[in-house]
Coordinates of C-alpha atoms and ligand atoms in Angstrom, one line a residue:
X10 CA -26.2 5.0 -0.6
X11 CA -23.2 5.6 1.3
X12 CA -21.0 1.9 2.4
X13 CA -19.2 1.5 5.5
X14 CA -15.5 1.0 4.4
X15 CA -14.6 -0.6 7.4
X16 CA -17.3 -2.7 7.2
X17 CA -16.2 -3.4 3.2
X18 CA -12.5 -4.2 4.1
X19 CA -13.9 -6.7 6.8
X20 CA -15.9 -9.1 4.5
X21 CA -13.2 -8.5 1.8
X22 CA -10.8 -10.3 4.1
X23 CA -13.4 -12.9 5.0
X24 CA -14.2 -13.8 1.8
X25 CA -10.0 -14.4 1.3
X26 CA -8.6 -11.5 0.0
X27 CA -4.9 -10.5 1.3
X28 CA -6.1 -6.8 1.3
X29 CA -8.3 -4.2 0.0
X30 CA -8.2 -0.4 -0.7
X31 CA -11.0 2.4 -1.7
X32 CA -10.0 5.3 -3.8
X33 CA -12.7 7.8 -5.4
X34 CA -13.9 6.7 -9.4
X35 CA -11.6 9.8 -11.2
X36 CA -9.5 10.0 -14.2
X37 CA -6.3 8.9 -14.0
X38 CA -3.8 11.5 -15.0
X39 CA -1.5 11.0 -17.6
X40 CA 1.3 11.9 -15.4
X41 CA 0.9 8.4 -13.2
X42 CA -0.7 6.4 -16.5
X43 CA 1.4 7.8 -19.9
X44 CA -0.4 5.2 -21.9
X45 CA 0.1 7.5 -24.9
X46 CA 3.8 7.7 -24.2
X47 CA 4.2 4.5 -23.7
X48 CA 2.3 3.4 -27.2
X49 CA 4.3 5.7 -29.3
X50 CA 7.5 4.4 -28.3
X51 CA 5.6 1.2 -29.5
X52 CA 6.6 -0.7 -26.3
X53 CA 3.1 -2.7 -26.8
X54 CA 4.5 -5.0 -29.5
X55 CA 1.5 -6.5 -31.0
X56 CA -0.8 -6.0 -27.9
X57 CA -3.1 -3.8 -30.0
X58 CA -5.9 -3.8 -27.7
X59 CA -3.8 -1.5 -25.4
X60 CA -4.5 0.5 -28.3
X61 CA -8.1 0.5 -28.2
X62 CA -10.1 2.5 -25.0
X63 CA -7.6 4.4 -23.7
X64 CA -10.0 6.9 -22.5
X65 CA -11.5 4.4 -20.8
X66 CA -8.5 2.8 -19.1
X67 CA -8.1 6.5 -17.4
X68 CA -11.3 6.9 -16.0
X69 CA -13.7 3.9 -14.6
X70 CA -16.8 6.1 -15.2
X71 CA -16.7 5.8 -18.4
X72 CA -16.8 1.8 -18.2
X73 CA -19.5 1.6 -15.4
X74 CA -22.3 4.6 -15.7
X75 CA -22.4 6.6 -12.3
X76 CA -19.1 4.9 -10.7
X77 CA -18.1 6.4 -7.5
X78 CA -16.0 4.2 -6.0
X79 CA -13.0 2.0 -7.0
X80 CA -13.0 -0.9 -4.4
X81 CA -9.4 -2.7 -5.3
X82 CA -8.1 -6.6 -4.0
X83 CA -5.3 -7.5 -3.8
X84 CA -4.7 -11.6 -3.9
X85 CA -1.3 -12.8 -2.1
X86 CA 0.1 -15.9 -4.3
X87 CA 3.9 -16.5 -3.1
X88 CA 4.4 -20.1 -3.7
X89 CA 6.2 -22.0 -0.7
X90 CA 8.2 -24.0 -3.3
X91 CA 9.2 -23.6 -7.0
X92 CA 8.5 -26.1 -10.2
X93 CA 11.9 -27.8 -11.2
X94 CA 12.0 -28.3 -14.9
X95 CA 14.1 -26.7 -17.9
X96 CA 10.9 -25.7 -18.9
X97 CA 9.4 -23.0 -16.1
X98 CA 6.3 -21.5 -15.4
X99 CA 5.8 -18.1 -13.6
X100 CA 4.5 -18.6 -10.4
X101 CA 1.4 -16.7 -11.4
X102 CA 0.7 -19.5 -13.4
X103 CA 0.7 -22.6 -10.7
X104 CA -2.7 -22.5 -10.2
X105 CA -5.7 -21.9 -10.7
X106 CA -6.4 -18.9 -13.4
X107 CA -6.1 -16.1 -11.4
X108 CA -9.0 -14.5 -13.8
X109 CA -11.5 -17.4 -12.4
X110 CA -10.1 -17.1 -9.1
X111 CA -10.6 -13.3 -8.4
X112 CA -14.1 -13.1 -10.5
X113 CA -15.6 -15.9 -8.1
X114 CA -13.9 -14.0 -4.3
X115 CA -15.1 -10.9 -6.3
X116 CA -19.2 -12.1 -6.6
X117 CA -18.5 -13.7 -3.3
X118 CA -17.8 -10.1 -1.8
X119 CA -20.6 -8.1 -4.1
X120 CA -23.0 -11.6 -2.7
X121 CA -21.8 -10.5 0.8
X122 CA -22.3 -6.1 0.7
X123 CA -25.6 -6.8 -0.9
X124 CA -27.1 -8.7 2.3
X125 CA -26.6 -5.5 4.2
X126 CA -26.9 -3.0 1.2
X127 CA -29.4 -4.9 -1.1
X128 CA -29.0 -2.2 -3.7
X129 CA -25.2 -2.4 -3.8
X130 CA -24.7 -1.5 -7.7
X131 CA -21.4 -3.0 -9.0
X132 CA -19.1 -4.4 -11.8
X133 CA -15.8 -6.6 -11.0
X134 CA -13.2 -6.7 -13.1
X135 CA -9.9 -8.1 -13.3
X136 CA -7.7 -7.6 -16.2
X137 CA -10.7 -8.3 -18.5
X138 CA -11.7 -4.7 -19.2
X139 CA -9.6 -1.3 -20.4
X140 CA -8.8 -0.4 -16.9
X141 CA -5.8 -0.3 -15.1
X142 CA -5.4 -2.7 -11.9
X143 CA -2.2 -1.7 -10.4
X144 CA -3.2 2.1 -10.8
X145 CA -6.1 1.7 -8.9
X146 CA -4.8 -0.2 -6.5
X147 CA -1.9 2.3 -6.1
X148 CA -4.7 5.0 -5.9
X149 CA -6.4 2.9 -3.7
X150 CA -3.3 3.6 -1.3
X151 CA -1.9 -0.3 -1.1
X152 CA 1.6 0.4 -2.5
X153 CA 3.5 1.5 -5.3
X154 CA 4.3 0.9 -8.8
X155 CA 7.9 -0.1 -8.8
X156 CA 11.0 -0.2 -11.2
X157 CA 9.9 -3.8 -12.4
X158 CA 6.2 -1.3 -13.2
X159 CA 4.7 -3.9 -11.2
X160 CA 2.6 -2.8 -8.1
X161 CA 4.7 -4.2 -4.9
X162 CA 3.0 -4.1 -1.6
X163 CA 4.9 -3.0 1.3
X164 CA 4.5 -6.1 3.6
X165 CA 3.2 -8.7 0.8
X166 CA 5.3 -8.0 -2.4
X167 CA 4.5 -7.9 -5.8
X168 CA 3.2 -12.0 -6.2
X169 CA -0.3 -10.6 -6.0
X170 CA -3.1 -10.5 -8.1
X171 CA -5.1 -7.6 -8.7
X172 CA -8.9 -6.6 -9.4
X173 CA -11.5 -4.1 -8.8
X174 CA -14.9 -3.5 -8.4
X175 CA -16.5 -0.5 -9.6
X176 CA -19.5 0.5 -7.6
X177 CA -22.0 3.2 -8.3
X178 CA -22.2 3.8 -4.2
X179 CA -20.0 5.9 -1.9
X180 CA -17.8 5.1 0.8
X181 CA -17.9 6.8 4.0
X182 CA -13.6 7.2 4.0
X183 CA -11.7 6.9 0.9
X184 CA -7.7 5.9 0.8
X185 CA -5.1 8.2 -0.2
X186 CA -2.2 7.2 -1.8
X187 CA 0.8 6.5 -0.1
X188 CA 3.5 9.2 0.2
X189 CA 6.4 8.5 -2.6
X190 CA 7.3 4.8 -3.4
X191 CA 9.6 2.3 -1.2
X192 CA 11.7 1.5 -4.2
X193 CA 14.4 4.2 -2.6
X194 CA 17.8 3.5 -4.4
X195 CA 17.1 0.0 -5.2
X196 CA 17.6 -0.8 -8.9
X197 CA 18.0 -4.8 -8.5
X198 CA 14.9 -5.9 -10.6
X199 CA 16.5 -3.0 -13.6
X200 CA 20.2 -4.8 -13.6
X201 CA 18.8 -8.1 -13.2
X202 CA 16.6 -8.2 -16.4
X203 CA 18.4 -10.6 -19.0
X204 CA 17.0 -8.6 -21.9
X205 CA 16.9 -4.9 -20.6
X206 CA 13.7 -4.8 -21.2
X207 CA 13.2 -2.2 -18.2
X208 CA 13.7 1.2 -20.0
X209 CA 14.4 4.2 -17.7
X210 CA 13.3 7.5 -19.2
X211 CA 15.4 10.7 -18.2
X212 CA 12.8 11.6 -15.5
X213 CA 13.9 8.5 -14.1
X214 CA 10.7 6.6 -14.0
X215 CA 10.2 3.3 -15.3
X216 CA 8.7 1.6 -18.4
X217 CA 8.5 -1.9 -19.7
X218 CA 9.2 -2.0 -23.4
X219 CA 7.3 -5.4 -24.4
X220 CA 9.2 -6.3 -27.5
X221 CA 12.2 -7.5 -25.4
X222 CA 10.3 -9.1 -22.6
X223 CA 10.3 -12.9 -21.7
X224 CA 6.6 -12.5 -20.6
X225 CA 5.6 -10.7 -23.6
X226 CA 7.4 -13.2 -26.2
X227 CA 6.1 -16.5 -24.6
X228 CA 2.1 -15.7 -23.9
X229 CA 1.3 -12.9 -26.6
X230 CA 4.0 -13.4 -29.3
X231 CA 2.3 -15.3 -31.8
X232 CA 4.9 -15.7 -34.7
X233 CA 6.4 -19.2 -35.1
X234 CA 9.7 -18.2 -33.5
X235 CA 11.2 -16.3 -30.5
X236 CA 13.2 -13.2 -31.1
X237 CA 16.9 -14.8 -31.4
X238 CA 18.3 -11.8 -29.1
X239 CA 15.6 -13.2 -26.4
X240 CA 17.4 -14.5 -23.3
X241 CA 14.6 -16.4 -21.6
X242 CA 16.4 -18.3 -18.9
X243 CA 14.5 -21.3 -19.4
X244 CA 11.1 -20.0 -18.9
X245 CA 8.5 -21.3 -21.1
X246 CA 5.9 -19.2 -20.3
X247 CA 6.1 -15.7 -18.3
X248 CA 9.2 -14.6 -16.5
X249 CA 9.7 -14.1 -12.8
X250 CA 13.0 -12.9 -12.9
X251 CA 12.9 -9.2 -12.0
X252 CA 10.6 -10.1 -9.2
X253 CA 12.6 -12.3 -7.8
X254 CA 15.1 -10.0 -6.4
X255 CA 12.5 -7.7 -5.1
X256 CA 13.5 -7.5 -1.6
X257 CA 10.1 -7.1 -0.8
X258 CA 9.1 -10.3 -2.1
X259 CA 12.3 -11.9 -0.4
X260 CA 10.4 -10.8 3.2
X261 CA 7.0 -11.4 2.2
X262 CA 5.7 -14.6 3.5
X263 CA 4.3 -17.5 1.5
X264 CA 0.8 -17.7 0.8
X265 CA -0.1 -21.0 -1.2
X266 CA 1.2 -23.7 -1.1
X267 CA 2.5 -25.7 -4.1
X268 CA 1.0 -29.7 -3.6
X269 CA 3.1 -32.4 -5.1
X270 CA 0.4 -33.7 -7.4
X271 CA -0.2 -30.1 -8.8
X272 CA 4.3 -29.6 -8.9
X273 CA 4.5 -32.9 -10.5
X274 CA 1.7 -31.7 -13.3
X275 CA 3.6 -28.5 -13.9
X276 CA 6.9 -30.6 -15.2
X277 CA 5.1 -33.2 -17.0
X278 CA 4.0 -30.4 -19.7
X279 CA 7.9 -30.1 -21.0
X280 CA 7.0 -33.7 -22.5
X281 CA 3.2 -33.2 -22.5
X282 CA 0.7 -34.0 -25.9
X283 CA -1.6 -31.6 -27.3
X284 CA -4.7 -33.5 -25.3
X285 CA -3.0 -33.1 -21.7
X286 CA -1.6 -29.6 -22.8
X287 CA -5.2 -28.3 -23.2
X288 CA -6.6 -30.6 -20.8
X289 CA -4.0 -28.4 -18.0
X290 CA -4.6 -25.2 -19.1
X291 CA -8.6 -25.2 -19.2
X292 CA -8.8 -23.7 -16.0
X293 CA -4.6 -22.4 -15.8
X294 CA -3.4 -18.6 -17.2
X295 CA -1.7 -21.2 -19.6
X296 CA -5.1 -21.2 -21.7
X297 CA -3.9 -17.8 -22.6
X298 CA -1.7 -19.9 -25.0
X299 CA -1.9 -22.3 -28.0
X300 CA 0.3 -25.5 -28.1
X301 CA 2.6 -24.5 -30.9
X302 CA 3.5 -21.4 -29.0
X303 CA 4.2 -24.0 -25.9
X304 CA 6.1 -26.1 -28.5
X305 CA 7.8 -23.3 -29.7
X306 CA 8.7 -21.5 -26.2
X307 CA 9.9 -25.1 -25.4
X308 CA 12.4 -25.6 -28.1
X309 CA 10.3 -27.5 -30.3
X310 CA 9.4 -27.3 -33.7
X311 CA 6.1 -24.8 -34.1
X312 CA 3.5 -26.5 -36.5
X313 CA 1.7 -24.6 -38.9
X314 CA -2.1 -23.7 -37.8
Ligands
B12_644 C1 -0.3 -5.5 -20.9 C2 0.1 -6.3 -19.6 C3 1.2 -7.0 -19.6 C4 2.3 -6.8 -20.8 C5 3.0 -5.5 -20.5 C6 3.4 -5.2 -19.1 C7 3.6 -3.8 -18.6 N1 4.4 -3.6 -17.6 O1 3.0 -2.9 -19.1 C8 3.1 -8.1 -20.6 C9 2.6 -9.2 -21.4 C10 4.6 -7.9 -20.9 C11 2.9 -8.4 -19.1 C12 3.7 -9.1 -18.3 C13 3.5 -9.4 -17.0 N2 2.4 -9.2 -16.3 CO1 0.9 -8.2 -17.0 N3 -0.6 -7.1 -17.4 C14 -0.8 -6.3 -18.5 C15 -2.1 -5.5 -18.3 C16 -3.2 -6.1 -19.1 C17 -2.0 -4.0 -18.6 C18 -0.7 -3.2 -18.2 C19 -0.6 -1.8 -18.7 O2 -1.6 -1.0 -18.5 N4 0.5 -1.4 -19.4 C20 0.5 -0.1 -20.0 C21 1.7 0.8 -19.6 C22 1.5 2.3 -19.9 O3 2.0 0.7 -18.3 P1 3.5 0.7 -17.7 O4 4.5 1.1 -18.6 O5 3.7 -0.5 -16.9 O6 3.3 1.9 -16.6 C23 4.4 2.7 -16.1 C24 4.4 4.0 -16.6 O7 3.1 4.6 -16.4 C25 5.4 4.6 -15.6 N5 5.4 6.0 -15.4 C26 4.7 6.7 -14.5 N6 4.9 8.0 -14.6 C27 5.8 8.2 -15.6 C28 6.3 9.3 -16.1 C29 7.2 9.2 -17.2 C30 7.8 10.4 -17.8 C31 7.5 7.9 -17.8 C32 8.5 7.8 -18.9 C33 7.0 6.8 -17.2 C34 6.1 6.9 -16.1 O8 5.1 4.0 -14.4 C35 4.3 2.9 -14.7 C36 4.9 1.7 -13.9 O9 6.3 1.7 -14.1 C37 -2.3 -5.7 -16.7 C38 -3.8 -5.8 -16.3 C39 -4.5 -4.5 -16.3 N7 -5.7 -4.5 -16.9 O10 -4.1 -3.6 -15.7 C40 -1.5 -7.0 -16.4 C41 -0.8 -7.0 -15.1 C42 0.0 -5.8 -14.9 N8 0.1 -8.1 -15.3 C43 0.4 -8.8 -14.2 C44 1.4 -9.8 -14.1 C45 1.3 -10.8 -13.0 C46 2.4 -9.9 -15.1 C47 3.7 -10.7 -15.0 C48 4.3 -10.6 -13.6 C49 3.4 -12.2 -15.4 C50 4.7 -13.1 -15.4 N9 5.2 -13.5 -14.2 O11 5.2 -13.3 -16.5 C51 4.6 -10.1 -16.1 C52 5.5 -9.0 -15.5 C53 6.3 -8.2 -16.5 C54 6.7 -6.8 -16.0 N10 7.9 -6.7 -15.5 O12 5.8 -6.0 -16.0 C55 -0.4 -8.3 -13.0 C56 0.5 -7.6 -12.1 C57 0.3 -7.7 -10.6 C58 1.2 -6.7 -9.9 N11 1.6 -7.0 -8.7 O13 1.5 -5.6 -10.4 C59 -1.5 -7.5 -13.7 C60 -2.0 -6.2 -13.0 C61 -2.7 -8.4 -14.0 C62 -3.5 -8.6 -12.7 N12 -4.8 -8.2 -12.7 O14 -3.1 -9.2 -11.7 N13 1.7 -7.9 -18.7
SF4_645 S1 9.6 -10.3 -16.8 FE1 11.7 -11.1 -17.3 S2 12.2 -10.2 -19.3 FE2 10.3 -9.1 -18.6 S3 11.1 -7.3 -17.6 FE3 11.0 -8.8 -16.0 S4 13.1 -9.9 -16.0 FE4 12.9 -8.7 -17.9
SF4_646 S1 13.7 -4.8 -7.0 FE1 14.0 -2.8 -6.0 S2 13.6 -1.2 -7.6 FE2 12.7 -3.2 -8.3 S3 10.6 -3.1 -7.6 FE3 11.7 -4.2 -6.0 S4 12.3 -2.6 -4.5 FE4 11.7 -1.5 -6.4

């Protein structure tokens, strides 16, 4: 079976995604993915499940039998307004859980190929299984990993979520990546990082050495306290920091909107109990948390479990 890509970008778009690339299922090369580099230097801190797979998160086919395609989405999630609290969210995090959120578009779009190609053959996935989504989606030709390692999109940033779908079909054209990155010179998201946590290697590429990161320390540090060292500039769970002075995400344009009942929510959890805590984060990326890690990214004391 061979898909129209057109065709596949079109309902992609209909069904709400921002954009959508189609690169051939191969094996990542170490080159662009140095897993293994970046797991010696121990830069994972106590994410052992990047340990686990890592064949796997090079090559799709060894996830999805037969995969010949890697269809990759890209979500657009600039807020139009921030949270104000001494205890801040990433923007990421303002609404719904992006896992829910791309899963559903991502059935939606399978749903949608399958009335035209009944035996459209596919998995979604969306930072649920050992496979790299801004790879693919830099594969997939729709931008560039930049010095933040984030994938940044040339006209929407790097506030976007990112998924795939593996298919065991064709295409009829498949993307190419793009030609070098857009970074150029810039080294604003490096400088800006309040705990250097952006290590440049001699080649001069970029690498994020977890152990030091904000994002890192306040979802998937689980010890009762912070690092002392760790700068967090008030955020309480992720960072946005080195994303925010992306100049592509200065330009990009907004593309949800932050309602009052939903901003008002978001500040309430500084002085929130454990039943509205979890009652918030059922359906947030804040269910990625307990409450004593919240309590403890807060300032507050971090009870034993
Ligand atoms: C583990 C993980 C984390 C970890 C580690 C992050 C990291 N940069 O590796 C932590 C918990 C810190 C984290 C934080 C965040 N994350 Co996260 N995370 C992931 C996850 C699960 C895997 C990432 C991974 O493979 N890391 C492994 C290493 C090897 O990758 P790397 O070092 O970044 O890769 C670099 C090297 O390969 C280097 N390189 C290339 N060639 C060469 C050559 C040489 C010689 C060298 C030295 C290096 C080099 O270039 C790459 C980019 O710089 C993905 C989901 C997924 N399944 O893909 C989401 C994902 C990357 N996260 C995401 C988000 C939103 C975030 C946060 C922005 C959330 C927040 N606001 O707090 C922060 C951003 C922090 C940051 N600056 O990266 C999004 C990113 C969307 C996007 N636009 O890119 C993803 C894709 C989830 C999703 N599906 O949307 N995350
Ligand atoms: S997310 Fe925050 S702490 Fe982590 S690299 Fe970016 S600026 Fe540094
Ligand atoms: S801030 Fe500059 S160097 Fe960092 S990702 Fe954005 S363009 Fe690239």
């Amino acid at each position: 079976m061979t898909i129209d890509s057109q065709y596949l970008k079109e309902l992609a778009a209909a069904v709400g995604f921002s954009d959508c690339g189609i690169a051939r299922a191969e094996s990542l090369t170490d080159g662009e993915y140095p897993l293994g580099e970046w797991l010696d230097l121990g830069y994972q801190a106590d994410m052992h499940y990047m340990e686990r797979n890592a064949a796997m998160r090079r090559d799709p086919r060894l996830l999805v039998e037969g995969a010949r395609s890697v269809i990759s989405l890209v979500y657009a999630y600039k807020p139009d307004r921030q949270m104000e609290s001494s205890a801040r969210i990433a923007q990421y995090a303002y609404g719904e859980d992006y896992h829910e959120l791309m899963k559903r578009l991502m059935y939606r779009l399978i749903a949608k190929i399958r009335e035209r190609y009944p035996d459209f053959d596919a998995r979604p996935f969306v930072d649920t299984a050992p496979i790299s989504d801004r790879h693919w989606a830099v594969r997939a030709g729709l931008g560039w990993i930049g010095r933040n390692t984030l994938f940044v999109h040339p006209l929407l940033g790097s506030y976007c979520y990112l998924g795939e779908i593996v298919a065991t079909a064709e295409v009829d054209h498949y993307d190419e990546p793009r030609e070098g990155d857009g970074c150029g010179d810039c080294r604003r998201c490096v400088n800006v990082c309040p705990n250097s946590a952006i290590i440049v290697s001699k080649t001069g590429a970029t690498m994020l050495d977890a152990r030091r990161c904000t994002s890192y320390n306040t979802i998937e540090n689980r010890d009762e306290t912070l690092p002392e060292e760790l700068d967090t500039r008030g955020y309480a769970f992720g960072c946005d920091i080195c994303q925010s002075v992306c100049p592509y995400n200065l330009q990009a344009p907004v593309a949800s909107h932050l309602d009052d009942e939903r901003k008002a929510q978001l500040e309430a959890l500084a002085s929130s109990d454990e039943p509205s805590f979890r009652r918030f984060a059922k359906h947030s990326a804040l269910s990625r948390i307990k409450y004593s890690q919240w309590l403890r990214n807060i300032g507050k004391s971090f009870p034993r479990q």
